[in-house]
């Protein structure tokens, strides 16, 4: 609040308001007092003159008119609206207007000032000498019209005062604007320069020599600083962009190194594991051949064989993950038939309470890839979706279409490039995942399933297959809203497709 009061215009307005606040109440009070006094005096003079004229009208040569005519005069006085009370007291005999209530005669209380007694009626009595007799004319006049005139005059006075105050403020604002206008323009130009419009000049035309000199000095300073500022801004922007790219590359490189290291370790462990499993399977099989069918040890050895085969399958998964960096033989393949074949295997694994829906576009074109690995990818994704629906059933939707990756998507996922891709989408209506789980689902051996129901390698294998095919995988999921997995495979151009078909032939 203190800063706005430092401007020229605001201080001029404040000075005018302070002067008006001191002087105007006295002026308004004086004006209202004069107006009220004048209106009351005019009213009192008017009613007294009227009362005297009315009393004279009742007399004929110093004598009262007949009673019937007096009654008519009293009625005409009330009926004309000039009076609200009219009565004539002749030696104790009271003659009243027939237009009055009988109780009105009891309310007469003579007034000597306007508004006295608070009954909104100005009562006065007029004595009439009739020879040796005395008559008294009592009249009552309505004070409300005069009060309304006083109120109207008061409002008019207040309107005039308010208009005066407003006009004075407007004039002061105009005067302050005229005095401070050059400085305001100079301040606006400096703010626009500070907000980034460095090409704007600090040039203000003013009749005040001080402001003109200030404008010229500031323009010289601006010219000297703008060049240095632009160079510094470019340097900061380039460094920030380089630092952001470096951090992004470091994160990606660390992630790839981690996967590569874990894959190498997992492959070595799987080889050693197979060296242990092979004799175990061999000797158990020989023992089963030597045992008679009714031997008590046969069920135990058969269980050993089943567990060993299960361990063998786990070992194969680990080996597949460990071989992610190895080259595979890629051919030009149509995605829709390959995925349709994989879905035939998926249907045999999925319970009846899960609905599988396919939406395969036959015009998506070809990609360069390994059909076996693509099918393994589809089976793993559908298996993961099926596990999310295992409790209450639901829908798994598998679709394939051709899309064009935009620059905006490339910025969010640097592994992609602008161009045409074949997109595989697997969507389920399951429980969904939170952001922390989505961030870690491709980590090897990470799983949210119960112990013994998952190895945590399925999605790691999927990620490795996608990377080998120079694509990317994007997961969108919210708790309670299901999960959508989009896998992008680069579309094969015509030349690559023709060359690969020639090799296949």
PDB file of N, CA and C in Angstrom, residues 335-336 339 359-365 367 398-404 420-425 486-489 491:
ATOM      1  N   UNK A 335       3.076 -58.390 -39.236  1.00  0.00           N
ATOM      2  CA  UNK A 335       2.797 -58.501 -37.804  1.00  0.00           C
ATOM      3  C   UNK A 335       1.467 -59.190 -37.520  1.00  0.00           C
ATOM      4  N   UNK A 336       0.452 -58.890 -38.301  1.00  0.00           N
ATOM      5  CA  UNK A 336      -0.886 -59.405 -37.981  1.00  0.00           C
ATOM      6  C   UNK A 336      -0.941 -60.932 -37.960  1.00  0.00           C
ATOM      7  N   UNK A 339       1.073 -62.296 -34.908  1.00  0.00           N
ATOM      8  CA  UNK A 339       0.394 -62.110 -33.621  1.00  0.00           C
ATOM      9  C   UNK A 339      -0.835 -63.009 -33.518  1.00  0.00           C
ATOM     10  N   UNK A 359      -7.994 -57.010 -32.646  1.00  0.00           N
ATOM     11  CA  UNK A 359      -8.255 -55.972 -33.641  1.00  0.00           C
ATOM     12  C   UNK A 359      -6.979 -55.803 -34.459  1.00  0.00           C
ATOM     13  N   UNK A 360      -6.794 -56.689 -35.443  1.00  0.00           N
ATOM     14  CA  UNK A 360      -5.553 -56.757 -36.207  1.00  0.00           C
ATOM     15  C   UNK A 360      -5.775 -56.150 -37.591  1.00  0.00           C
ATOM     16  N   UNK A 361      -5.079 -55.069 -37.874  1.00  0.00           N
ATOM     17  CA  UNK A 361      -5.166 -54.414 -39.167  1.00  0.00           C
ATOM     18  C   UNK A 361      -4.254 -55.140 -40.154  1.00  0.00           C
ATOM     19  N   UNK A 362      -4.830 -55.651 -41.231  1.00  0.00           N
ATOM     20  CA  UNK A 362      -4.038 -56.406 -42.213  1.00  0.00           C
ATOM     21  C   UNK A 362      -3.208 -55.504 -43.115  1.00  0.00           C
ATOM     22  N   UNK A 363      -3.403 -54.178 -43.026  1.00  0.00           N
ATOM     23  CA  UNK A 363      -2.684 -53.251 -43.905  1.00  0.00           C
ATOM     24  C   UNK A 363      -1.573 -52.494 -43.177  1.00  0.00           C
ATOM     25  N   UNK A 364      -1.095 -53.042 -42.076  1.00  0.00           N
ATOM     26  CA  UNK A 364      -0.080 -52.319 -41.310  1.00  0.00           C
ATOM     27  C   UNK A 364       1.283 -52.357 -41.971  1.00  0.00           C
ATOM     28  N   UNK A 365       1.521 -53.293 -42.873  1.00  0.00           N
ATOM     29  CA  UNK A 365       2.827 -53.401 -43.513  1.00  0.00           C
ATOM     30  C   UNK A 365       3.738 -54.344 -42.755  1.00  0.00           C
ATOM     31  N   UNK A 367       7.572 -55.455 -40.798  1.00  0.00           N
ATOM     32  CA  UNK A 367       8.673 -55.009 -39.951  1.00  0.00           C
ATOM     33  C   UNK A 367       9.806 -56.017 -40.096  1.00  0.00           C
ATOM     34  N   UNK A 398      -6.124 -56.971 -27.800  1.00  0.00           N
ATOM     35  CA  UNK A 398      -4.857 -56.959 -28.523  1.00  0.00           C
ATOM     36  C   UNK A 398      -5.127 -56.350 -29.899  1.00  0.00           C
ATOM     37  N   UNK A 399      -4.385 -55.295 -30.247  1.00  0.00           N
ATOM     38  CA  UNK A 399      -4.599 -54.626 -31.528  1.00  0.00           C
ATOM     39  C   UNK A 399      -3.261 -54.311 -32.171  1.00  0.00           C
ATOM     40  N   UNK A 400      -3.290 -54.194 -33.504  1.00  0.00           N
ATOM     41  CA  UNK A 400      -2.104 -53.831 -34.281  1.00  0.00           C
ATOM     42  C   UNK A 400      -2.530 -52.773 -35.286  1.00  0.00           C
ATOM     43  N   UNK A 401      -1.782 -51.662 -35.347  1.00  0.00           N
ATOM     44  CA  UNK A 401      -2.070 -50.625 -36.325  1.00  0.00           C
ATOM     45  C   UNK A 401      -0.767 -49.929 -36.711  1.00  0.00           C
ATOM     46  N   UNK A 402      -0.861 -49.095 -37.704  1.00  0.00           N
ATOM     47  CA  UNK A 402       0.306 -48.352 -38.192  1.00  0.00           C
ATOM     48  C   UNK A 402       0.151 -46.900 -37.773  1.00  0.00           C
ATOM     49  N   UNK A 403       1.183 -46.353 -37.159  1.00  0.00           N
ATOM     50  CA  UNK A 403       1.127 -44.986 -36.647  1.00  0.00           C
ATOM     51  C   UNK A 403       2.370 -44.233 -37.101  1.00  0.00           C
ATOM     52  N   UNK A 404       2.264 -42.913 -37.042  1.00  0.00           N
ATOM     53  CA  UNK A 404       3.402 -42.036 -37.333  1.00  0.00           C
ATOM     54  C   UNK A 404       3.841 -41.379 -36.037  1.00  0.00           C
ATOM     55  N   UNK A 420       7.288 -43.785 -39.511  1.00  0.00           N
ATOM     56  CA  UNK A 420       6.215 -44.775 -39.429  1.00  0.00           C
ATOM     57  C   UNK A 420       6.642 -45.948 -38.558  1.00  0.00           C
ATOM     58  N   UNK A 421       5.708 -46.392 -37.724  1.00  0.00           N
ATOM     59  CA  UNK A 421       5.925 -47.541 -36.844  1.00  0.00           C
ATOM     60  C   UNK A 421       4.687 -48.425 -36.882  1.00  0.00           C
ATOM     61  N   UNK A 422       4.911 -49.720 -36.608  1.00  0.00           N
ATOM     62  CA  UNK A 422       3.808 -50.654 -36.389  1.00  0.00           C
ATOM     63  C   UNK A 422       3.652 -50.791 -34.889  1.00  0.00           C
ATOM     64  N   UNK A 423       2.452 -50.474 -34.399  1.00  0.00           N
ATOM     65  CA  UNK A 423       2.219 -50.455 -32.954  1.00  0.00           C
ATOM     66  C   UNK A 423       1.392 -51.654 -32.527  1.00  0.00           C
ATOM     67  N   UNK A 424       1.922 -52.414 -31.577  1.00  0.00           N
ATOM     68  CA  UNK A 424       1.200 -53.507 -30.937  1.00  0.00           C
ATOM     69  C   UNK A 424       0.708 -52.989 -29.593  1.00  0.00           C
ATOM     70  N   UNK A 425      -0.590 -53.092 -29.375  1.00  0.00           N
ATOM     71  CA  UNK A 425      -1.180 -52.609 -28.120  1.00  0.00           C
ATOM     72  C   UNK A 425      -1.874 -53.754 -27.396  1.00  0.00           C
ATOM     73  N   UNK A 486       1.994 -50.318 -25.080  1.00  0.00           N
ATOM     74  CA  UNK A 486       2.199 -50.036 -26.499  1.00  0.00           C
ATOM     75  C   UNK A 486       3.632 -50.391 -26.868  1.00  0.00           C
ATOM     76  N   UNK A 487       3.776 -51.277 -27.868  1.00  0.00           N
ATOM     77  CA  UNK A 487       5.097 -51.682 -28.357  1.00  0.00           C
ATOM     78  C   UNK A 487       5.234 -51.145 -29.777  1.00  0.00           C
ATOM     79  N   UNK A 488       6.288 -50.371 -30.023  1.00  0.00           N
ATOM     80  CA  UNK A 488       6.521 -49.755 -31.318  1.00  0.00           C
ATOM     81  C   UNK A 488       7.645 -50.492 -32.037  1.00  0.00           C
ATOM     82  N   UNK A 489       7.339 -51.025 -33.261  1.00  0.00           N
ATOM     83  CA  UNK A 489       8.328 -51.654 -34.127  1.00  0.00           C
ATOM     84  C   UNK A 489       8.523 -50.762 -35.358  1.00  0.00           C
ATOM     85  N   UNK A 491       8.630 -49.593 -38.958  1.00  0.00           N
ATOM     86  CA  UNK A 491       8.090 -50.172 -40.188  1.00  0.00           C
ATOM     87  C   UNK A 491       9.216 -50.336 -41.206  1.00  0.00           C
TER      88      UNK A 491
END
